[in-house]
CSV table of C-alpha atoms in Angstrom, one decimal:
chain,number,residue,atom,x,y,z
A,1,MET,CA,-73.5,269.7,58.8
A,2,ASN,CA,-72.2,273.3,58.5
A,3,PRO,CA,-68.7,273.5,60.0
A,4,VAL,CA,-69.3,277.1,61.3
A,5,TYR,CA,-71.9,275.7,63.7
A,6,THR,CA,-70.6,272.2,64.4
A,7,LYS,CA,-67.4,273.6,65.9
A,8,LEU,CA,-69.3,275.9,68.3
A,9,GLY,CA,-70.2,274.9,71.9
A,10,THR,CA,-72.9,276.3,74.1
A,11,THR,CA,-72.5,279.9,74.8
A,12,ILE,CA,-70.8,280.8,78.1
A,13,PHE,CA,-73.8,282.9,79.0
A,14,GLU,CA,-76.2,279.9,78.7
A,15,ALA,CA,-73.8,277.5,80.3
A,16,MET,CA,-73.3,279.7,83.4
A,17,SER,CA,-77.0,280.5,83.7
A,18,ALA,CA,-77.9,276.8,83.5
A,19,ARG,CA,-75.4,276.0,86.2
A,20,ALA,CA,-76.8,278.8,88.2
A,21,ARG,CA,-80.3,277.5,88.0
A,22,ALA,CA,-79.2,274.0,88.7
A,23,SER,CA,-77.0,274.8,91.7
A,24,GLY,CA,-78.9,277.7,93.3
A,25,ALA,CA,-76.0,280.1,92.5
A,26,ILE,CA,-76.7,283.8,92.4
A,27,ASN,CA,-76.5,284.7,88.6
A,28,LEU,CA,-74.3,287.7,88.1
A,29,GLY,CA,-73.2,286.1,84.7
A,30,GLN,CA,-75.8,286.6,82.0
A,31,GLY,CA,-76.8,290.2,81.5
A,32,PHE,CA,-80.4,290.4,82.4
A,33,PRO,CA,-82.2,292.6,85.1
A,34,ASP,CA,-84.1,291.0,87.7
A,35,GLY,CA,-86.9,293.7,87.8
A,36,ARG,CA,-90.1,293.7,85.8
A,37,GLY,CA,-89.4,296.7,83.7
A,38,PRO,CA,-91.7,299.8,83.2
A,39,GLY,CA,-95.2,299.0,84.0
A,40,ASP,CA,-96.8,301.4,81.5
A,41,VAL,CA,-94.7,299.9,78.6
A,42,LEU,CA,-95.8,296.4,79.8
A,43,ALA,CA,-99.4,297.7,79.9
A,44,GLU,CA,-99.3,299.1,76.3
A,45,ALA,CA,-98.1,295.8,75.0
A,46,ALA,CA,-100.8,294.0,76.9
A,47,ARG,CA,-103.5,296.3,75.6
A,48,ALA,CA,-102.2,295.8,72.0
A,49,LEU,CA,-102.2,292.1,72.4
A,50,ILE,CA,-105.9,292.2,73.3
A,51,GLU,CA,-107.3,295.0,71.4
A,52,ASP,CA,-105.2,295.3,68.3
A,53,SER,CA,-104.4,292.9,65.4
A,54,ASN,CA,-102.3,289.7,66.1
A,55,GLN,CA,-101.8,289.0,62.3
A,56,TYR,CA,-98.7,289.6,60.4
A,57,PRO,CA,-97.6,293.2,60.8
A,58,PRO,CA,-95.6,294.9,57.9
A,59,MET,CA,-92.3,293.1,57.3
A,60,LEU,CA,-90.4,296.3,57.8
A,61,GLY,CA,-92.0,296.9,61.1
A,62,THR,CA,-95.2,298.8,62.2
A,63,ALA,CA,-95.5,302.5,61.0
A,64,SER,CA,-95.8,303.6,64.6
A,65,LEU,CA,-92.6,301.9,65.8
A,66,ARG,CA,-90.5,303.0,62.8
A,67,GLN,CA,-91.6,306.6,63.3
A,68,ALA,CA,-91.1,306.4,67.1
A,69,VAL,CA,-87.4,305.3,66.4
A,70,VAL,CA,-86.9,308.3,64.1
A,71,GLU,CA,-88.4,310.7,66.6
A,72,HIS,CA,-86.5,309.2,69.6
A,73,TYR,CA,-83.1,309.5,67.9
A,74,ARG,CA,-83.9,313.0,66.9
A,75,ALA,CA,-84.7,314.0,70.5
A,76,HIS,CA,-81.9,312.0,72.2
A,77,GLN,CA,-79.1,312.0,69.8
A,78,GLY,CA,-79.8,314.8,67.3
A,79,LEU,CA,-80.0,312.4,64.3
A,80,ASP,CA,-81.9,313.2,61.2
A,81,LEU,CA,-83.4,309.9,60.1
A,82,ALA,CA,-86.5,309.0,58.2
A,83,ALA,CA,-89.1,306.2,58.8
A,84,GLU,CA,-88.1,304.5,55.5
A,85,GLU,CA,-84.6,304.1,56.8
A,86,VAL,CA,-85.6,301.9,59.8
A,87,VAL,CA,-86.1,298.1,59.7
A,88,VAL,CA,-87.6,296.5,62.8
A,89,THR,CA,-86.2,293.1,63.7
A,90,SER,CA,-86.7,290.4,66.3
A,91,GLY,CA,-84.0,291.6,68.6
A,92,ALA,CA,-80.6,293.2,67.9
A,93,THR,CA,-79.0,289.8,67.2
A,94,GLU,CA,-81.4,289.4,64.3
A,95,ALA,CA,-80.3,292.9,63.1
A,96,LEU,CA,-76.7,291.9,63.3
A,97,ALA,CA,-77.4,288.8,61.2
A,98,CYS,CA,-79.3,290.7,58.7
A,99,ALA,CA,-76.6,293.4,58.3
A,100,ILE,CA,-73.9,290.9,58.1
A,101,PHE,CA,-75.6,288.5,55.6
A,102,ALA,CA,-76.7,291.5,53.5
A,103,LEU,CA,-73.3,293.2,53.4
A,104,VAL,CA,-70.7,290.6,53.4
A,105,SER,CA,-69.7,288.6,50.4
A,106,PRO,CA,-67.4,285.6,50.4
A,107,GLY,CA,-63.8,286.8,50.8
A,108,ASP,CA,-64.6,290.2,52.3
A,109,GLU,CA,-62.6,291.2,55.2
A,110,VAL,CA,-64.4,292.3,58.3
A,111,VAL,CA,-62.6,294.3,61.1
A,112,MET,CA,-63.9,293.4,64.5
A,113,PHE,CA,-62.7,294.4,68.1
A,114,GLN,CA,-62.1,292.0,70.8
A,115,PRO,CA,-63.6,291.5,73.4
A,116,LEU,CA,-66.6,290.9,71.1
A,117,TYR,CA,-70.2,289.7,71.3
A,118,ASP,CA,-70.0,286.0,70.6
A,119,ALA,CA,-72.5,286.1,67.7
A,120,TYR,CA,-70.3,288.4,65.5
A,121,LEU,CA,-67.6,285.8,64.4
A,122,PRO,CA,-69.9,282.8,63.5
A,123,LEU,CA,-72.2,285.2,61.5
A,124,VAL,CA,-69.3,286.7,59.6
A,125,GLU,CA,-67.9,283.3,58.8
A,126,ARG,CA,-71.2,281.9,57.8
A,127,ALA,CA,-71.5,284.8,55.3
A,128,GLY,CA,-68.1,283.8,54.0
A,129,GLY,CA,-66.3,286.7,55.4
A,130,VAL,CA,-62.8,286.8,56.7
A,131,ALA,CA,-62.4,288.1,60.3
A,132,LYS,CA,-59.6,290.6,61.0
A,133,LEU,CA,-59.4,290.9,64.7
A,134,VAL,CA,-58.2,293.9,66.7
A,135,ARG,CA,-57.3,293.1,70.4
A,136,LEU,CA,-58.4,295.6,72.9
A,137,ALA,CA,-57.0,295.4,76.6
A,138,PRO,CA,-57.8,296.8,79.9
A,139,PRO,CA,-57.9,299.2,81.6
A,140,ASP,CA,-58.8,301.6,78.8
A,141,TRP,CA,-59.7,299.1,75.9
A,142,ARG,CA,-58.8,301.8,73.3
A,143,ILE,CA,-58.6,301.5,69.5
A,144,THR,CA,-55.5,302.9,67.9
A,145,ALA,CA,-54.5,303.9,64.4
A,146,GLU,CA,-51.7,301.4,64.6
A,147,ALA,CA,-54.0,298.5,65.4
A,148,LEU,CA,-56.3,299.5,62.4
A,149,ALA,CA,-53.5,299.8,60.0
A,150,ALA,CA,-52.3,296.2,60.9
A,151,VAL,CA,-55.6,294.7,59.8
A,152,ALA,CA,-56.4,296.9,56.9
A,153,SER,CA,-56.1,295.7,53.3
A,154,ASP,CA,-57.7,296.3,49.9
A,155,ARG,CA,-60.4,293.6,50.8
A,156,THR,CA,-61.5,295.5,53.9
A,157,ARG,CA,-65.3,295.9,53.4
A,158,LEU,CA,-66.8,296.2,56.9
A,159,ILE,CA,-66.2,297.0,60.5
A,160,ILE,CA,-68.4,296.0,63.4
A,161,LEU,CA,-68.3,298.4,66.3
A,162,ASN,CA,-69.9,297.8,69.7
A,163,SER,CA,-70.1,301.0,71.6
A,164,PRO,CA,-70.9,301.2,74.4
A,165,LEU,CA,-68.7,298.0,74.7
A,166,ASN,CA,-69.8,294.9,76.3
A,167,PRO,CA,-68.1,293.4,78.4
A,168,ALA,CA,-65.7,296.3,78.9
A,169,GLY,CA,-68.2,299.0,80.0
A,170,ALA,CA,-66.3,301.5,77.9
A,171,LEU,CA,-67.5,304.3,75.6
A,172,ALA,CA,-65.7,305.1,72.2
A,173,THR,CA,-64.1,308.5,72.7
A,174,PRO,CA,-64.4,311.4,70.1
A,175,GLU,CA,-60.9,310.6,68.9
A,176,GLU,CA,-61.8,306.9,68.4
A,177,ARG,CA,-64.9,307.8,66.5
A,178,ALA,CA,-63.0,310.1,64.2
A,179,LEU,CA,-60.3,307.6,63.6
A,180,LEU,CA,-62.9,304.9,62.7
A,181,ALA,CA,-64.8,307.3,60.4
A,182,ASP,CA,-61.5,308.2,58.6
A,183,PHE,CA,-60.8,304.5,58.3
A,184,CYS,CA,-64.2,303.6,56.9
A,185,VAL,CA,-64.0,306.5,54.4
A,186,SER,CA,-60.5,305.8,53.3
A,187,HIS,CA,-61.2,302.1,52.7
A,188,ASP,CA,-64.8,302.6,51.3
A,189,ALA,CA,-66.0,300.3,54.2
A,190,ILE,CA,-69.3,300.2,55.9
A,191,ALA,CA,-69.8,300.2,59.7
A,192,ILE,CA,-72.3,298.1,61.5
A,193,CYS,CA,-72.7,299.8,64.9
A,194,ASP,CA,-74.1,297.7,67.7
A,195,GLU,CA,-75.4,300.4,69.9
A,196,VAL,CA,-77.8,298.4,72.2
A,197,TRP,CA,-76.3,299.9,75.3
A,198,GLU,CA,-76.8,303.6,74.0
A,199,HIS,CA,-79.0,304.6,77.0
A,200,VAL,CA,-77.2,302.8,79.7
A,201,VAL,CA,-74.3,305.2,80.1
A,202,PHE,CA,-73.2,306.8,83.4
A,203,ASP,CA,-71.6,309.8,85.2
A,204,GLY,CA,-73.2,312.4,82.9
A,205,ALA,CA,-71.9,310.8,79.7
A,206,ARG,CA,-73.9,311.0,76.5
A,207,HIS,CA,-73.7,308.4,73.7
A,208,GLU,CA,-72.6,309.6,70.4
A,209,SER,CA,-73.2,307.4,67.2
A,210,LEU,CA,-70.6,306.8,64.6
A,211,ILE,CA,-73.4,307.5,62.0
A,212,ALA,CA,-73.1,311.2,63.1
A,213,GLN,CA,-69.4,311.4,62.0
A,214,PRO,CA,-68.5,313.2,58.8
A,215,GLY,CA,-68.7,310.8,55.9
A,216,MET,CA,-70.6,308.1,57.9
A,217,ARG,CA,-74.3,308.9,57.2
A,218,ASP,CA,-74.5,306.8,54.1
A,219,ARG,CA,-72.1,304.0,55.2
A,220,THR,CA,-73.4,303.1,58.7
A,221,VAL,CA,-75.9,300.6,59.9
A,222,LYS,CA,-77.0,301.7,63.5
A,223,ILE,CA,-78.6,298.9,65.6
A,224,GLY,CA,-80.7,299.5,68.7
A,225,SER,CA,-82.6,297.3,71.1
A,226,ALA,CA,-85.8,298.0,73.0
A,227,GLY,CA,-84.9,295.2,75.3
A,228,LYS,CA,-81.9,297.0,76.6
A,229,ILE,CA,-83.6,300.5,76.6
A,230,PHE,CA,-86.5,299.3,78.7
A,231,SER,CA,-84.8,296.4,80.7
A,232,LEU,CA,-87.0,293.9,79.0
A,233,THR,CA,-84.4,291.6,77.5
A,234,GLY,CA,-86.9,288.7,76.7
A,235,TRP,CA,-88.9,291.0,74.3
A,236,LYS,CA,-86.4,290.7,71.5
A,237,VAL,CA,-87.4,293.8,69.6
A,238,GLY,CA,-84.7,295.7,67.8
A,239,TRP,CA,-84.0,297.8,64.8
A,240,MET,CA,-81.5,298.9,62.1
A,241,CYS,CA,-81.2,302.3,60.8
A,242,ALA,CA,-79.4,303.0,57.6
A,243,ALA,CA,-79.5,305.2,54.4
A,244,PRO,CA,-82.0,304.0,51.9
A,245,ARG,CA,-79.4,302.3,49.7
A,246,LEU,CA,-78.4,300.1,52.6
A,247,ALA,CA,-81.8,299.7,54.2
A,248,ALA,CA,-83.3,298.1,51.0
A,249,VAL,CA,-80.8,295.3,51.2
A,250,LEU,CA,-81.0,294.9,54.9
A,251,ALA,CA,-84.7,294.4,54.5
A,252,LYS,CA,-84.2,291.7,51.8
A,253,ALA,CA,-82.1,289.7,54.4
A,254,HIS,CA,-84.6,290.4,57.2
A,255,GLN,CA,-87.5,289.0,55.2
A,256,PHE,CA,-86.0,285.6,55.1
A,257,LEU,CA,-84.9,285.4,58.7
A,258,THR,CA,-87.7,286.3,61.1
A,259,PHE,CA,-89.7,288.2,58.5
A,260,THR,CA,-91.5,290.2,61.2
A,261,THR,CA,-91.8,290.7,65.0
A,262,PRO,CA,-94.8,290.5,67.3
A,263,PRO,CA,-97.1,293.5,66.8
A,264,ASN,CA,-98.0,294.0,70.4
A,265,LEU,CA,-94.3,294.1,71.5
A,266,GLN,CA,-93.8,296.7,68.7
A,267,ALA,CA,-96.6,298.8,70.1
A,268,GLY,CA,-95.1,298.6,73.6
A,269,ALA,CA,-91.7,299.6,72.3
A,270,ALA,CA,-93.2,302.6,70.2
A,271,TYR,CA,-94.9,303.8,73.3
A,272,GLY,CA,-91.8,303.5,75.4
A,273,LEU,CA,-89.5,305.4,73.0
A,274,GLY,CA,-91.9,308.3,73.4
A,275,LYS,CA,-91.6,308.6,77.1
A,276,ASP,CA,-90.4,311.6,78.9
A,277,ILE,CA,-86.7,312.2,79.2
A,278,GLY,CA,-87.1,311.8,82.8
A,279,TYR,CA,-87.7,308.1,82.5
A,280,PHE,CA,-84.3,307.6,80.7
A,281,GLU,CA,-82.5,309.7,83.3
A,282,ASP,CA,-84.0,307.8,86.2
A,283,MET,CA,-83.2,304.5,84.5
A,284,ARG,CA,-79.6,305.5,84.1
A,285,ALA,CA,-79.4,306.8,87.7
A,286,GLY,CA,-80.8,303.5,89.0
A,287,TYR,CA,-78.3,301.4,87.3
A,288,GLN,CA,-75.5,303.8,88.3
A,289,ARG,CA,-76.6,303.3,91.9
A,290,SER,CA,-76.4,299.5,91.4
A,291,ARG,CA,-73.0,299.9,89.8
A,292,ASP,CA,-71.7,301.8,92.7
A,293,ARG,CA,-73.2,299.4,95.2
A,294,LEU,CA,-71.5,296.4,93.7
A,295,ARG,CA,-68.2,298.3,93.0
A,296,ASP,CA,-68.0,299.5,96.6
A,297,GLY,CA,-68.8,296.0,98.0
A,298,LEU,CA,-66.1,294.4,95.7
A,299,GLU,CA,-63.5,296.9,96.8
A,300,ARG,CA,-64.3,296.4,100.4
A,301,LEU,CA,-63.6,292.7,99.8
A,302,GLY,CA,-60.1,293.6,98.3
A,303,TYR,CA,-61.0,293.3,94.6
A,304,ALA,CA,-59.6,295.8,92.1
A,305,VAL,CA,-62.5,296.8,89.9
A,306,LEU,CA,-62.0,298.3,86.4
A,307,PRO,CA,-63.6,301.6,85.3
A,308,CYS,CA,-67.2,301.2,84.1
A,309,ALA,CA,-68.8,304.1,82.0
A,310,SER,CA,-71.7,302.0,80.5
A,311,THR,CA,-73.6,298.7,80.2
A,312,TYR,CA,-74.9,296.4,83.1
A,313,PHE,CA,-71.3,295.1,83.8
A,314,LEU,CA,-68.4,295.5,86.2
A,315,ASN,CA,-65.0,293.8,85.7
A,316,ILE,CA,-62.7,292.5,88.4
A,317,ASP,CA,-59.0,292.7,87.5
A,318,LEU,CA,-57.9,289.4,89.1
A,319,THR,CA,-54.0,290.2,88.9
A,320,ALA,CA,-54.5,293.5,90.6
A,321,SER,CA,-56.7,291.8,93.1
A,322,GLY,CA,-54.0,289.4,94.1
A,323,VAL,CA,-55.9,286.3,92.8
A,324,ASP,CA,-53.3,283.8,91.4
A,325,MET,CA,-55.5,282.2,88.8
A,326,GLY,CA,-57.0,282.8,85.3
A,327,ASP,CA,-60.5,284.1,84.7
A,328,VAL,CA,-61.9,280.6,83.8
A,329,ALA,CA,-60.5,279.0,86.8
A,330,PHE,CA,-61.7,281.9,89.1
A,331,ALA,CA,-65.2,281.7,87.5
A,332,GLU,CA,-65.4,277.9,88.1
A,333,TRP,CA,-64.2,278.3,91.6
A,334,LEU,CA,-66.6,281.2,92.4
A,335,ILE,CA,-69.8,279.3,91.2
A,336,ALA,CA,-68.8,275.9,92.7
A,337,GLU,CA,-67.4,277.2,96.1
A,338,ALA,CA,-69.1,280.4,96.7
A,339,GLY,CA,-72.4,280.1,94.7
A,340,VAL,CA,-72.0,283.2,92.4
A,341,ALA,CA,-72.0,282.9,88.6
A,342,THR,CA,-69.9,285.3,86.6
A,343,ILE,CA,-68.4,285.3,83.1
A,344,PRO,CA,-64.7,285.0,82.3
A,345,VAL,CA,-63.8,287.8,79.8
A,346,SER,CA,-61.5,285.6,77.8
A,347,ALA,CA,-64.8,284.0,76.5
A,348,PHE,CA,-65.2,287.3,74.4
A,349,TYR,CA,-62.0,286.7,72.6
A,350,ALA,CA,-61.5,284.5,69.4
A,351,GLU,CA,-57.6,284.7,69.8
A,352,ALA,CA,-55.0,286.1,72.1
A,353,PRO,CA,-57.4,286.5,75.0
A,354,VAL,CA,-57.2,288.7,78.1
A,355,THR,CA,-57.2,286.1,80.9
A,356,ASN,CA,-57.2,288.0,84.1
A,357,VAL,CA,-60.7,289.8,83.9
A,358,VAL,CA,-64.1,288.5,85.1
A,359,ARG,CA,-67.4,290.2,84.4
A,360,LEU,CA,-70.2,290.6,86.9
A,361,CYS,CA,-73.7,292.0,86.1
A,362,PHE,CA,-75.0,294.7,88.5
A,363,ALA,CA,-78.5,295.0,86.8
A,364,LYS,CA,-80.0,293.4,89.9
A,365,GLN,CA,-81.9,294.4,93.0
A,366,ASP,CA,-80.0,295.5,96.1
A,367,ALA,CA,-80.8,292.3,97.9
A,368,THR,CA,-79.4,290.2,95.1
A,369,LEU,CA,-76.2,292.2,94.9
A,370,ASP,CA,-75.8,292.1,98.7
A,371,ALA,CA,-76.3,288.4,98.9
A,372,ALA,CA,-73.7,287.9,96.1
A,373,LEU,CA,-71.2,290.1,98.0
A,374,GLU,CA,-71.9,288.2,101.2
A,375,ARG,CA,-71.0,284.9,99.4
A,376,MET,CA,-67.9,286.5,97.8
A,377,THR,CA,-66.3,287.2,101.2
A,378,ARG,CA,-64.9,283.7,100.5
A,379,ARG,CA,-61.9,284.0,98.2
A,380,PRO,CA,-59.7,281.4,96.6
């Protein structure tokens, strides 16, 4: 059996969700909303299921979705893409796998930033890559030139950047984007940019992609997710955007993974990407209200909450909250004794973890958040 996978356990997200289901705990661990999502997007996918073809769609994605991605990014981020630069995938995780398998050769060094999505490291290792990890820490989670210099070598081939950053809820600053672009250009490296949270940003912020930085247009793979944009995480519809030279090899990896994605869900995603800007503003405002509701409630309970500029997640600083236990012990206590599931942020580190931060998902209805806060009046 392949050692990359035999050494892995069940993900912390699935483990905590399973425990929540079994025990009746309120699940603020795994990052999924408890609403239904936009009804018109669902209706378009349902219509397409009944009225349109259910046979194999084109391997690269339907023409309507690929064009919708292009027009959406032109309208929302000012990017000049072409439909032939878009490859539709079965979720952003498949897009990550395609990009890593297509671009990493054995011995290539891949720079990744901790905390990191748990799929990154095993995918890089399965491709034969060598992980070079940069440790980010609260409260700012910032990337520095010194940290990049410490992991750089003549074998650096790739960086994987998640911005907005899960679980930290942080956005890459203009200075960080410029620093990363300079790093990629000077090392002739490609950037895989996991931007699934690009629309879930708060307080008037606007997501800026690394692909827009000078020198990055031809050396960036931009990954997006309809599941995150439309609060439909079970759809698993994603895409990769890259210059034709890169897109061609990405497509070759994709054809031997999932090959294609359900056509009715592609139709729903294409429709949704063309929605009026008001939808996206209202979506962000709704999640910002939920963020503030959970933050205010936690602070009333005496918890110190770290800043959150994006994503579905708030983080508690246990040390600053006067909680004398690590994140794993706290998460275990909270689900067992108070009936609330969370995620210890140390689970997002492969080495030298931050151990005093716990993540909670606020993409829930008010009643769910209020019930969780009521249970959390009990503290260890």
